[in-house]
Short mmCIF file of C-alpha atoms in Angstrom, two decimals:
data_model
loop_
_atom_site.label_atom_id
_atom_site.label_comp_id
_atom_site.label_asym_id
_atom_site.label_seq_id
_atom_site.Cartn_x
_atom_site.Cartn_y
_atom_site.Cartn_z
CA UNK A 1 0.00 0.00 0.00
CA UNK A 2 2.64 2.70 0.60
CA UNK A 3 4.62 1.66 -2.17
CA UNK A 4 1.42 2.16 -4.61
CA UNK A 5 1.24 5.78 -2.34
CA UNK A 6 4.54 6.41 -3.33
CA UNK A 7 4.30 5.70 -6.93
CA UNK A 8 1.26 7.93 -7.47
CA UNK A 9 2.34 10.44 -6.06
CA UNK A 10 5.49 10.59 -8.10
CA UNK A 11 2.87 10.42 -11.21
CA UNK A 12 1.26 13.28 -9.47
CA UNK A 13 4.44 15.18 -9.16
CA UNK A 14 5.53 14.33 -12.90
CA UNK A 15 2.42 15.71 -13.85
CA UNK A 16 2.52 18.65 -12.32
CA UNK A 17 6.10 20.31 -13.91
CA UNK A 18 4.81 18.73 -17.22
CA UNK A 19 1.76 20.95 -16.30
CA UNK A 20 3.69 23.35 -15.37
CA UNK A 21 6.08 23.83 -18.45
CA UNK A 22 2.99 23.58 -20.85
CA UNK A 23 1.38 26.69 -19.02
CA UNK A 24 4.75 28.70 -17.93
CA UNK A 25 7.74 28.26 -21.01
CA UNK A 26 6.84 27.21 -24.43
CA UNK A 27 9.27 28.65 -26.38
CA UNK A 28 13.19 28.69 -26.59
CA UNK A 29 13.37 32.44 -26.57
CA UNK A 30 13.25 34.59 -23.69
CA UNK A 31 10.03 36.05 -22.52
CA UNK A 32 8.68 39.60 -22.98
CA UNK A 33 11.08 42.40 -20.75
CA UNK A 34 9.28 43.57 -18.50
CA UNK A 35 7.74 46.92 -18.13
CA UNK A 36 7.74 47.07 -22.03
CA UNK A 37 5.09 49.79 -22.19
CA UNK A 38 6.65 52.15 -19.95
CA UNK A 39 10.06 51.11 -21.83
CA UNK A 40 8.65 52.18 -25.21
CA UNK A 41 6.69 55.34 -24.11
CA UNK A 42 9.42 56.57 -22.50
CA UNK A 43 12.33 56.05 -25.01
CA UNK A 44 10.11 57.74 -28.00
CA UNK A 45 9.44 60.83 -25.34
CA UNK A 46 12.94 60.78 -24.56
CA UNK A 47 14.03 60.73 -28.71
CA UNK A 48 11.32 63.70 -29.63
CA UNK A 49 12.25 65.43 -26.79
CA UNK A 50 16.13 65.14 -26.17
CA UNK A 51 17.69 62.70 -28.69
CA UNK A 52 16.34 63.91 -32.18
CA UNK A 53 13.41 66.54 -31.55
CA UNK A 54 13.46 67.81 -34.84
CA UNK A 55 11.94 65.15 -36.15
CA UNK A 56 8.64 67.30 -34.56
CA UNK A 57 6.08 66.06 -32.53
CA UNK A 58 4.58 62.40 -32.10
CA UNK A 59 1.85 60.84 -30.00
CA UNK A 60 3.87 58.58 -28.31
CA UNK A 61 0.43 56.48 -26.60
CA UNK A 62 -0.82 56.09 -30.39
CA UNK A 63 2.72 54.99 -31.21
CA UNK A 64 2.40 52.55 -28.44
CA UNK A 65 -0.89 51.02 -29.45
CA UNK A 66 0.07 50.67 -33.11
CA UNK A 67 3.17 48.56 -32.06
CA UNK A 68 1.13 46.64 -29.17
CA UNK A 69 -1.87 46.15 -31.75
CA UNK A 70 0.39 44.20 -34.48
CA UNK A 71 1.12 41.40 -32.35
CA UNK A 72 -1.38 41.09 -29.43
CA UNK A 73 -3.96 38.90 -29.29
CA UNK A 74 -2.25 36.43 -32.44
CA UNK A 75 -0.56 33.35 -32.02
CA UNK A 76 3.67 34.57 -31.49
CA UNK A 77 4.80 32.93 -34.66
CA UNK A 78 1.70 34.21 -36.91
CA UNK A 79 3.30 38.21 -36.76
CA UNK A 80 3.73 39.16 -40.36
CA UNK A 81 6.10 42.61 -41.38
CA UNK A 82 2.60 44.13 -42.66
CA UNK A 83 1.24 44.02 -39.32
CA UNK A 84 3.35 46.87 -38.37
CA UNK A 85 2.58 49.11 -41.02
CA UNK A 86 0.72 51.02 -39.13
CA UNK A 87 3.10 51.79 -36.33
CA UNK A 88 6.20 52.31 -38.95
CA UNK A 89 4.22 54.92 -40.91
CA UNK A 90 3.04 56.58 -37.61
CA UNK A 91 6.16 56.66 -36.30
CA UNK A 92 8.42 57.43 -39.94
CA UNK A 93 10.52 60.51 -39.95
CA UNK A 94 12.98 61.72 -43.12
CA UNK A 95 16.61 59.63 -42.67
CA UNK A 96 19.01 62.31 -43.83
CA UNK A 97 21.42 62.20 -47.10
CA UNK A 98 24.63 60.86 -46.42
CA UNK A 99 24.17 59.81 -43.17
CA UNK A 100 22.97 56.12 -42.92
CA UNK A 101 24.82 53.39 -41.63
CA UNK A 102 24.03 49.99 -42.02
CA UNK A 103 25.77 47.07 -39.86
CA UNK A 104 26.60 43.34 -39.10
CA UNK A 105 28.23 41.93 -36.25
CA UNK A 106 28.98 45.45 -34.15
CA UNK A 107 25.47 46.79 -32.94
CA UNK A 108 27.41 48.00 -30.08
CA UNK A 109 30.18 49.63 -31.44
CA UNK A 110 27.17 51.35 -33.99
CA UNK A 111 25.62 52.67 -31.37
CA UNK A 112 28.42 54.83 -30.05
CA UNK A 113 30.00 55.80 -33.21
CA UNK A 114 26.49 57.28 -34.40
CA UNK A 115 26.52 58.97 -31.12
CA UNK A 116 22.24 59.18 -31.11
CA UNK A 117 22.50 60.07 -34.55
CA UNK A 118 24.76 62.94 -34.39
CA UNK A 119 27.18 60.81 -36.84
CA UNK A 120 25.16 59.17 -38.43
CA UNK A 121 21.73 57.29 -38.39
CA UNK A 122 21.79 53.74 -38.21
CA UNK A 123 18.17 52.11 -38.18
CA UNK A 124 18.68 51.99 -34.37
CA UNK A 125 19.35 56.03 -34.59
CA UNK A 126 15.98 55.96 -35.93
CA UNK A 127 12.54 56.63 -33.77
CA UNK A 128 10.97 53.44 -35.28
CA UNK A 129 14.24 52.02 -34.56
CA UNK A 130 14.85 53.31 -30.87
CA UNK A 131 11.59 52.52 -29.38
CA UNK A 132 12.17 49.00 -29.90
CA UNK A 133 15.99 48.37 -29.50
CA UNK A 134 17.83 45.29 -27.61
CA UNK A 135 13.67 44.81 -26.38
CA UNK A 136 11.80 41.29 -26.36
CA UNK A 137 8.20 40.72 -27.05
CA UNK A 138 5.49 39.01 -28.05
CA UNK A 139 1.87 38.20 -27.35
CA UNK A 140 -0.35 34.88 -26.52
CA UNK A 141 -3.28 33.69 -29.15
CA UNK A 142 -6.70 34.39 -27.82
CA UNK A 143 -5.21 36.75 -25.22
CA UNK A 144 -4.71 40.50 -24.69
CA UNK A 145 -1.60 40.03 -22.34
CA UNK A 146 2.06 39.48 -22.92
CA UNK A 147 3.72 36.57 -22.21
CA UNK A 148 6.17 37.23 -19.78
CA UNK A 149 7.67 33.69 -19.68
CA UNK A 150 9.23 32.96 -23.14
CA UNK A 151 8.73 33.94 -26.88
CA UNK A 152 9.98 32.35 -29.90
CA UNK A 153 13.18 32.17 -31.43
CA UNK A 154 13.98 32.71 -34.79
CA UNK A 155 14.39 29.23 -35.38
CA UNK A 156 11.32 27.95 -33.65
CA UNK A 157 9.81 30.45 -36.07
CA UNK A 158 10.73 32.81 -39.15
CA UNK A 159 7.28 35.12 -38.01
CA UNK A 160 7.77 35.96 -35.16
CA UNK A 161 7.02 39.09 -33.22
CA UNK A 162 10.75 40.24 -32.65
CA UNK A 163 12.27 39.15 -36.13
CA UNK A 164 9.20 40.33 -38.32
CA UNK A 165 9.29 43.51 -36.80
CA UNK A 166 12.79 44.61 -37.53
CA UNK A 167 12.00 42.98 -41.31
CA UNK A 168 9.36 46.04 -41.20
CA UNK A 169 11.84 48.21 -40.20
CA UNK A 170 14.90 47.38 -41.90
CA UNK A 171 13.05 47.35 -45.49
CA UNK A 172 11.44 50.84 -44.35
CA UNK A 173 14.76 52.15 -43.45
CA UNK A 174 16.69 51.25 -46.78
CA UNK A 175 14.13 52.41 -48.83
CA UNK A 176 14.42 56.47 -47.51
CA UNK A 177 18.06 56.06 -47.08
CA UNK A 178 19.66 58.41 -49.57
CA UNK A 179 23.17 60.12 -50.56
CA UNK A 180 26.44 58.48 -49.65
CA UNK A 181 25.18 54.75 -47.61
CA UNK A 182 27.76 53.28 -45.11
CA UNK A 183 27.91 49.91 -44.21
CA UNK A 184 29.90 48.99 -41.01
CA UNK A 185 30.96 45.41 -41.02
CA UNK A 186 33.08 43.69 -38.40
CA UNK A 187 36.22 42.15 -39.59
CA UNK A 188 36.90 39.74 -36.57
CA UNK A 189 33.20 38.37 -36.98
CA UNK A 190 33.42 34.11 -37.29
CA UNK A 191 31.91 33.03 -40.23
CA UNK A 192 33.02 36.31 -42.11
CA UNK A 193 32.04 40.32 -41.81
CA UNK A 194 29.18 39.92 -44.47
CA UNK A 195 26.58 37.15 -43.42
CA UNK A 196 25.43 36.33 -46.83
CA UNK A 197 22.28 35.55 -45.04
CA UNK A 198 20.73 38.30 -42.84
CA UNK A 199 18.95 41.31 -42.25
CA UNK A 200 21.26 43.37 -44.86
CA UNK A 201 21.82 40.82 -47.50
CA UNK A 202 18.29 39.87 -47.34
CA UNK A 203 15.97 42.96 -46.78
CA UNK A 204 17.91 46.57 -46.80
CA UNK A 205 20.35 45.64 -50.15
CA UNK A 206 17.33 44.51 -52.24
CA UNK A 207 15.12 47.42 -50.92
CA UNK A 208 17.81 50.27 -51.37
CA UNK A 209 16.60 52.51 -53.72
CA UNK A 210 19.50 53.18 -56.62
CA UNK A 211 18.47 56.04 -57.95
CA UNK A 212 18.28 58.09 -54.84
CA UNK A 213 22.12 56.51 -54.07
CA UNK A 214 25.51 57.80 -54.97
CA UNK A 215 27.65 55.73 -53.51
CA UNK A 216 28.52 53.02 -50.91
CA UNK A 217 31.10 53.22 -48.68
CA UNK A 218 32.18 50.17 -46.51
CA UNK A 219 34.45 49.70 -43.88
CA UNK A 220 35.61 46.85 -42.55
CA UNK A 221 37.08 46.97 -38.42
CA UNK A 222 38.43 44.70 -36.68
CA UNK A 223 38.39 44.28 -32.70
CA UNK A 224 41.08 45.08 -30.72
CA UNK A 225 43.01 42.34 -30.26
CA UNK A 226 40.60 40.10 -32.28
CA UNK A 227 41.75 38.17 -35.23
CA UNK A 228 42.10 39.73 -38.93
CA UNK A 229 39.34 37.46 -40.15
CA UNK A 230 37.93 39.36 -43.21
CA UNK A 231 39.16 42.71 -45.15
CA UNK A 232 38.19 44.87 -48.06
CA UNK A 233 38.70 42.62 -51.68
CA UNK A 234 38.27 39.17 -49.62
CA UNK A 235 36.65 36.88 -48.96
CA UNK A 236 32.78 37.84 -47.34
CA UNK A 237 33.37 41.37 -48.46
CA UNK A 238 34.73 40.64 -51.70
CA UNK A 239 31.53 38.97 -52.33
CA UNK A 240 29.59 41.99 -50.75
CA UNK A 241 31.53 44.44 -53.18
CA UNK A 242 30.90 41.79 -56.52
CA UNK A 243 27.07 42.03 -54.96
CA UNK A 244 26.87 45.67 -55.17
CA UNK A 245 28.75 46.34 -58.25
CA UNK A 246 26.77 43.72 -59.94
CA UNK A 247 23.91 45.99 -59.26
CA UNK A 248 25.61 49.13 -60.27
CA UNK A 249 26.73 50.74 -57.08
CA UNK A 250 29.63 52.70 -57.22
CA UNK A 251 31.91 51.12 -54.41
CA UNK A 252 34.62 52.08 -52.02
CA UNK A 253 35.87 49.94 -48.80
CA UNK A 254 38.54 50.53 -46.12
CA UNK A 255 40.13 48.24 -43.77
CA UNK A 256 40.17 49.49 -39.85
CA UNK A 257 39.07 53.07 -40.76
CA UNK A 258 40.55 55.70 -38.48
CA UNK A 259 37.66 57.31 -36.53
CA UNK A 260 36.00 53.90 -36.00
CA UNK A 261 39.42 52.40 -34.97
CA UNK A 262 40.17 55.61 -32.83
CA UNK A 263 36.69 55.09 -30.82
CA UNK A 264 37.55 51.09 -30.31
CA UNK A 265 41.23 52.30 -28.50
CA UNK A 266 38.69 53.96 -26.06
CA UNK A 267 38.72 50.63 -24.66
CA UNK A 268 42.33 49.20 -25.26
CA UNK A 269 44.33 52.58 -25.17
CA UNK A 270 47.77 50.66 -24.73
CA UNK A 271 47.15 47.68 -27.50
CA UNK A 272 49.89 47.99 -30.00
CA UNK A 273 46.86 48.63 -32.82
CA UNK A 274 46.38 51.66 -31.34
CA UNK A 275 49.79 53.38 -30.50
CA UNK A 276 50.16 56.12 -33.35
CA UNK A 277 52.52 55.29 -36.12
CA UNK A 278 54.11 58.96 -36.17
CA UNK A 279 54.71 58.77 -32.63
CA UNK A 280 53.58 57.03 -29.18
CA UNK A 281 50.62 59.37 -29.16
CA UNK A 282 47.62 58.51 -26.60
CA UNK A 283 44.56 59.10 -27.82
CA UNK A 284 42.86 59.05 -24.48
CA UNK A 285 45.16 61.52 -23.59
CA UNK A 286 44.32 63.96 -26.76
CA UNK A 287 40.71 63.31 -25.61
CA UNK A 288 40.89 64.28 -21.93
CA UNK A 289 43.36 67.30 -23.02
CA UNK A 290 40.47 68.22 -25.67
CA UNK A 291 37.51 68.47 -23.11
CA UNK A 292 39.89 70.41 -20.37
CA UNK A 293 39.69 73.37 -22.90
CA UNK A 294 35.87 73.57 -23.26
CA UNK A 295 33.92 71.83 -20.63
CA UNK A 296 32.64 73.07 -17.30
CA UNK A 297 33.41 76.59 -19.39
CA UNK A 298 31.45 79.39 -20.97
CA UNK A 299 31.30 78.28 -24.36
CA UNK A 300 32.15 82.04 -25.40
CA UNK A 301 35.17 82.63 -23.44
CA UNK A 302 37.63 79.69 -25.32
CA UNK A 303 41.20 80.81 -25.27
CA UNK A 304 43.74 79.52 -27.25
CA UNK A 305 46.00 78.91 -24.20
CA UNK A 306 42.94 76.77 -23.17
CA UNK A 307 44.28 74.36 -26.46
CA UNK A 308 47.71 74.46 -25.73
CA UNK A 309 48.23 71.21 -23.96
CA UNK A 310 45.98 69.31 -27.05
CA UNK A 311 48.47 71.54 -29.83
CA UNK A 312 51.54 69.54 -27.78
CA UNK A 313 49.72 66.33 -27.47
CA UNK A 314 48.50 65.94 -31.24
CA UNK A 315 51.04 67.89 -33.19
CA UNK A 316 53.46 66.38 -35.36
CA UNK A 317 56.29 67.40 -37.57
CA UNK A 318 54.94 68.54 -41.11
CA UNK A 319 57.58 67.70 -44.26
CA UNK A 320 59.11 70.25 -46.12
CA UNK A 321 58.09 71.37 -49.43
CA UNK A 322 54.48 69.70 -48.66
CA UNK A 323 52.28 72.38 -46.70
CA UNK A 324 49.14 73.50 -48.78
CA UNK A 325 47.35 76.11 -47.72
CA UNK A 326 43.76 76.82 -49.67
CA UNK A 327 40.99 79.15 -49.13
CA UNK A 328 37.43 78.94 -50.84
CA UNK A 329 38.46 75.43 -52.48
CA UNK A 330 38.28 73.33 -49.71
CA UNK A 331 36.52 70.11 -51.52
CA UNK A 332 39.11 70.72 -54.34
CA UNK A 333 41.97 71.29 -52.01
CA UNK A 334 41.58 67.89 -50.18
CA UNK A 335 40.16 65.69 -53.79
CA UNK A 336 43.83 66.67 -54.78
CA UNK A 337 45.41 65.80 -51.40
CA UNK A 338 43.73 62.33 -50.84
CA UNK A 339 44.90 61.95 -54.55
CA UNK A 340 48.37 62.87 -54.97
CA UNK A 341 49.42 62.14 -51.66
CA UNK A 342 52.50 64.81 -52.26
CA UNK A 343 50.95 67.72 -50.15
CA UNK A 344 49.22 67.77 -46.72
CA UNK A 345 46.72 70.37 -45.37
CA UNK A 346 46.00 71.07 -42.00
CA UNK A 347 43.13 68.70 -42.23
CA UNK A 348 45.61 66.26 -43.55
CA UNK A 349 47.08 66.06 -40.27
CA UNK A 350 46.37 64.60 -36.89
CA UNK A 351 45.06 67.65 -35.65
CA UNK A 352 43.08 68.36 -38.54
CA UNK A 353 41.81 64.92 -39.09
CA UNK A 354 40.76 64.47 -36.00
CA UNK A 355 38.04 67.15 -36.25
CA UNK A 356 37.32 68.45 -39.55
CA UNK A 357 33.14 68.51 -39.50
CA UNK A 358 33.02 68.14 -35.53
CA UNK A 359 31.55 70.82 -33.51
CA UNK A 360 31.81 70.63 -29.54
CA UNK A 361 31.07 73.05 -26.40
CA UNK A 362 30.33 72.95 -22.96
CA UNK A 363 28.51 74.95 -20.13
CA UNK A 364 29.75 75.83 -16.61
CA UNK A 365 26.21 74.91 -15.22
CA UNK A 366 25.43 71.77 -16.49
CA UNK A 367 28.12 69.36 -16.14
CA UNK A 368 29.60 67.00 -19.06
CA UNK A 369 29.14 67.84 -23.05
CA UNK A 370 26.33 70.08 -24.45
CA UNK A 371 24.76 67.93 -26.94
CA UNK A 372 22.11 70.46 -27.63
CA UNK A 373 23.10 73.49 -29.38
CA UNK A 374 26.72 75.12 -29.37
CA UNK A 375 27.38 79.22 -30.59
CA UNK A 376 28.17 79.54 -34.05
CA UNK A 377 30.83 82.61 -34.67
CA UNK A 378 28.65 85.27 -35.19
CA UNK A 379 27.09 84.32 -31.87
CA UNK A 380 30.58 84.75 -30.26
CA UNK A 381 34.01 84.63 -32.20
CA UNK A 382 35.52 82.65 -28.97
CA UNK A 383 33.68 80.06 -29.45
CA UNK A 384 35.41 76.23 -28.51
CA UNK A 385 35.54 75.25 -33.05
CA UNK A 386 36.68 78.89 -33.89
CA UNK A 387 39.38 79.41 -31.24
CA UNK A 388 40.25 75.45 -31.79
CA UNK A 389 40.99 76.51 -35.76
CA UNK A 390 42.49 79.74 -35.88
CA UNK A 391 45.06 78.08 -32.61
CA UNK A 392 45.66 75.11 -35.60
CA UNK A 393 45.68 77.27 -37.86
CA UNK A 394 48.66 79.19 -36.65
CA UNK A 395 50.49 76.44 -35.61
CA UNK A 396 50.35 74.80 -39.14
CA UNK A 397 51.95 78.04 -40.40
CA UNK A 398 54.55 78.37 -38.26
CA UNK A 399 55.95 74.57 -38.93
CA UNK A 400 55.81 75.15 -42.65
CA UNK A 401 59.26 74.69 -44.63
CA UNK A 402 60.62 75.23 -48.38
CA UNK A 403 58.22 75.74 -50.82
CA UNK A 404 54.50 76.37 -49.96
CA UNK A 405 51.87 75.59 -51.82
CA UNK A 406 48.61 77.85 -51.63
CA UNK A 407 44.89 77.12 -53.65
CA UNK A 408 42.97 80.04 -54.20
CA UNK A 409 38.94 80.22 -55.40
CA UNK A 410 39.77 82.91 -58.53
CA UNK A 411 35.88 82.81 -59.34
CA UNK A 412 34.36 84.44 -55.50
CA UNK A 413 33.24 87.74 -56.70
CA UNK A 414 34.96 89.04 -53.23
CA UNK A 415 38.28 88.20 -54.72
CA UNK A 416 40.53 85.07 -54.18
CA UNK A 417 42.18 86.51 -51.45
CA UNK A 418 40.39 87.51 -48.50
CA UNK A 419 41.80 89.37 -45.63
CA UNK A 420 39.25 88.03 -43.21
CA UNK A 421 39.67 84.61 -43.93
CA UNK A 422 41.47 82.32 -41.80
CA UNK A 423 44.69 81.80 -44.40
CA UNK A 424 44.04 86.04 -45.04
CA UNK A 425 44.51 86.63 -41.30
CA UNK A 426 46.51 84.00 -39.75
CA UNK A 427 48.40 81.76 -41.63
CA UNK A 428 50.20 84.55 -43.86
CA UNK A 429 51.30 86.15 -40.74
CA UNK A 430 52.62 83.05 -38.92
CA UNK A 431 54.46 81.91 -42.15
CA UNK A 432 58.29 81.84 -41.46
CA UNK A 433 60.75 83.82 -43.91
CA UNK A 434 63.57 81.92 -42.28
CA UNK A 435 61.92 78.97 -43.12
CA UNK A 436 59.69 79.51 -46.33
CA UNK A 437 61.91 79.37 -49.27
CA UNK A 438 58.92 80.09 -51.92
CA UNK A 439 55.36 80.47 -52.12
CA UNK A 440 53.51 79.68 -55.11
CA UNK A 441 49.71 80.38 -55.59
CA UNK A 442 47.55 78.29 -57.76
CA UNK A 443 44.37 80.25 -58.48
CA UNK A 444 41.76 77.86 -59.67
CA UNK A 445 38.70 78.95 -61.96
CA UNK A 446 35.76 77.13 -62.44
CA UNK A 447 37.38 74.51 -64.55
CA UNK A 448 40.58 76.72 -66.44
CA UNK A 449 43.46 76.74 -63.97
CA UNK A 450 47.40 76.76 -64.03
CA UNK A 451 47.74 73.28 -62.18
CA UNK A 452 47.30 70.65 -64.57
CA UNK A 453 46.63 67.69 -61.89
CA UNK A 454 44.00 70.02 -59.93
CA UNK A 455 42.61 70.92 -63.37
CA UNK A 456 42.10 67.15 -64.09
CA UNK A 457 40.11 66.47 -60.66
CA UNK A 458 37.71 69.27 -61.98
CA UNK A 459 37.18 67.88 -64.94
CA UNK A 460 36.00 64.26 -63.89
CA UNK A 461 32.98 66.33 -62.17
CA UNK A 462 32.88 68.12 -65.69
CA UNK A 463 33.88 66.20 -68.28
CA UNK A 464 32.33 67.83 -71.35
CA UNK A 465 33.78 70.84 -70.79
CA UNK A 466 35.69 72.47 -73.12
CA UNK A 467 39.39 72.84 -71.24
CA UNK A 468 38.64 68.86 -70.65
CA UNK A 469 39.27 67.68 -74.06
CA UNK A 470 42.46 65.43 -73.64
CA UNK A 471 45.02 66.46 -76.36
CA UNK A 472 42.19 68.33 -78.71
CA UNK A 473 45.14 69.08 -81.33
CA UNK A 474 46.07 65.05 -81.92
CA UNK A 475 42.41 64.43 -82.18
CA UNK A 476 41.86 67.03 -85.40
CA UNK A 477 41.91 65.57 -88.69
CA UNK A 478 42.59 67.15 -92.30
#
């Protein structure tokens, strides 16, 4: 009798965590986060108000009940991409030229390069995007609640709550991205940097739109002290670039590109990858010696003694003979540096590289980085970019040697020299007669111009013109 006891009661107990599993976890996937309403509400509040608020006002409960609606109530692997139309359109703002970035392998390392989209704007960058990142979810058939306990994995299930949402997304997001497209790709990634199969092979490359594109731009990074898997012309990305240029993409790619590289040695500021090659620079150095001149300060009141310890940091010496100067040609200037290599401008260099296009301030009564608005020059002339690059500015002219090389806009109706511009009223005062041997001005027209390899970088953007015939004379016949 107590051994029959025993044995149903084991039955009983079997029965129960069977029971038990078929009403708690049914899927491999974890459940629903919790607090996923107040989550979602308050990351789109936070984006219109503080992370991107010119995207202009949304409802951010509507928002919330057009995402909730596509998936509630249905059976967790019976969520189709259409389902969230609704909540995509509702929640669809303009994804700027030039400035989308498209990924595998390195959400992470996307999210702080973009820097919430003052970079760039990955999908992530994006409200539809934000609202929804690194969150689970997914609802119960016959049932208005979440389940809390487990949703389904991609493998259990292609349609799935999770997965067919981002489909929604990622298609939406290719198809407004415009300009110059980037596509970040991880070069220490196992099984290669481009998954042949995934969200970007499979949904954003088909639904780019060409004609709105002028180029793609890839790089490929590798971790710090990860292995040198992949790399631009080999293997996954070599099939990436065929892919693209198959399509009729024009196509660049660089291995470990500098900015991405730079934010990575963040991390690993003494790995031999990221010691300077000019020098043993620090870059966490040049960064902490960067924010002690503008933050905690009035914005207004920079000094260029406040830049003097990032000028010692960050300078280096600049060859002789090789120091162009330019004023009003600055896109022509550096097409003819990144081409001929033989000259370097002050945006050439460390200094210069480092933040070309990169605006920064502070404010004594709010501690950290102003990320909202920062004086332009005629706000205040001391302001943290102007002071920064006039203080370059002066420094660039003072190491230049031999011959110098100035490019001049001959077609501003001002003039081509301008007293008030920065080489006008810095850099010819800080040049050197000691040191300068020569300088020789190339004024540049429209197309015409004394340089012949300038003149030829002109012409590929005008090829029909008439100074762009190649050898006109050979070409005439009797």
């Amino acid at each position: 009798m107590k051994s029959l006891f025993l044995s149903l009661l084991l039955v009983s107990i079997l029965f129960m965590n069977s029971f038990s599993e078929v009403r708690g976890r049914k899927w491999k996937g974890e459940g629903t986060t919790q607090n996923l309403e107040s989550i979602f509400i308050g990351r789109c509040y936070d984006y219109i108000r503080i992370v991107n608020p010119a995207v202009g006002e949304k409802n951010c409960l509507e928002l919330w009940e057009a995402f909730r609606n596509a998936f509630i109530n249905k059976h967790p692997c019976n969520i189709l991409p259409k389902d969230y139309e609704l909540f995509i359109k509702l929640a669809f703002h303009t994804i700027p030229a030039n400035k989308s970035l498209f990924w595998e392998n390195n959400q992470l390392l996307v999210k702080s390069f973009t820097s919430g989209a003052r970079r760039y704007m990955s999908l992530s960058d994006a409200l539809f995007g934000f609202v929804a990142d690194f969150l689970i979810w997914c609802g119960q058939a016959n049932s208005t609640g979440l389940d809390y306990e487990s949703c389904p994995t991609m493998e259990e299930c292609e349609n799935n709550a999770v997965d067919s949402f981002w489909r929604m997304a990622s298609i939406t997001y290719a198809q407004h991205s415009s300009g110059v497209i980037h596509v970040l790709l991880n070069g220490s990634a196992e099984g290669g940097a481009y998954p042949v199969k995934g969200f970007f092979a499979d949904y954003e490359i088909p639904n780019l739109q060409k004609d709105k594109i002028s180029k793609i731009v890839i790089w490929v990074v590798d971790d710090i002290q990860g292995p040198d898997r992949d790399s631009c012309g080999k293997n996954t990305v070599k099939i990436l670039e065929d892919r693209l240029k198959a399509l009729g993409y024009d196509v660049t790619c660089t291995d470990n590109y500098k900015p991405v590289l730079f934010l990575l040695c963040v991390d690993y500021p003494d790995d031999s990858n990221c010691i300077l090659s000019s020098r043993d620079t620090d870059c966490l150095k040049i960064w902490e010696s960067l924010k002690y001149a503008f933050i905690y300060k009035n914005p207004c009141n920079t000094t260029a003694e406040d830049y003097q310890p990032l000028m010692e940091l960050a300078s280096h010496p600049i060859p002789c003979n090789k120091s162009l100067f330019w004023s009003k040609t600055n896109d022509l200037a550096h097409r003819y540096t990144k081409s001929s290599h033989g000259f370097l401008t002050l945006e050439d260099t460390l200094l210069g590289y480092m933040f070309d296009g990169v605006s920064w301030c502070g404010d004594p009564s709010v501690p950290g980085i102003n990320y909202e608005s920062c004086p332009k020059r005629s706000e205040c002339e001391s302001n943290p970019g102007s002071v920064f690059w006039k203080t370059a500015s002066k420094r660039f002219a003072e190491a230049a040697c031999g011959v110098v090389q100035v490019m001049l806009n001959g077609s501003i109706e001002a003039g081509a020299f301008r007293s008030s511009s920065i080489f006008g009223s810095i850099e010819v005062f800080n040049l050197n007669p000691d040191k300068v041997s020569e300088i020789q001005i190339w004024l540049m027209h429209d197309i015409g111009g004394p340089q012949r390899p300038v003149q030829l970088l002109q012409c590929v953007r005008n090829p029909d013109h008439e100074d762009c015939r190649l050898c006109p004379s050979s070409m005439e016949t009797s």
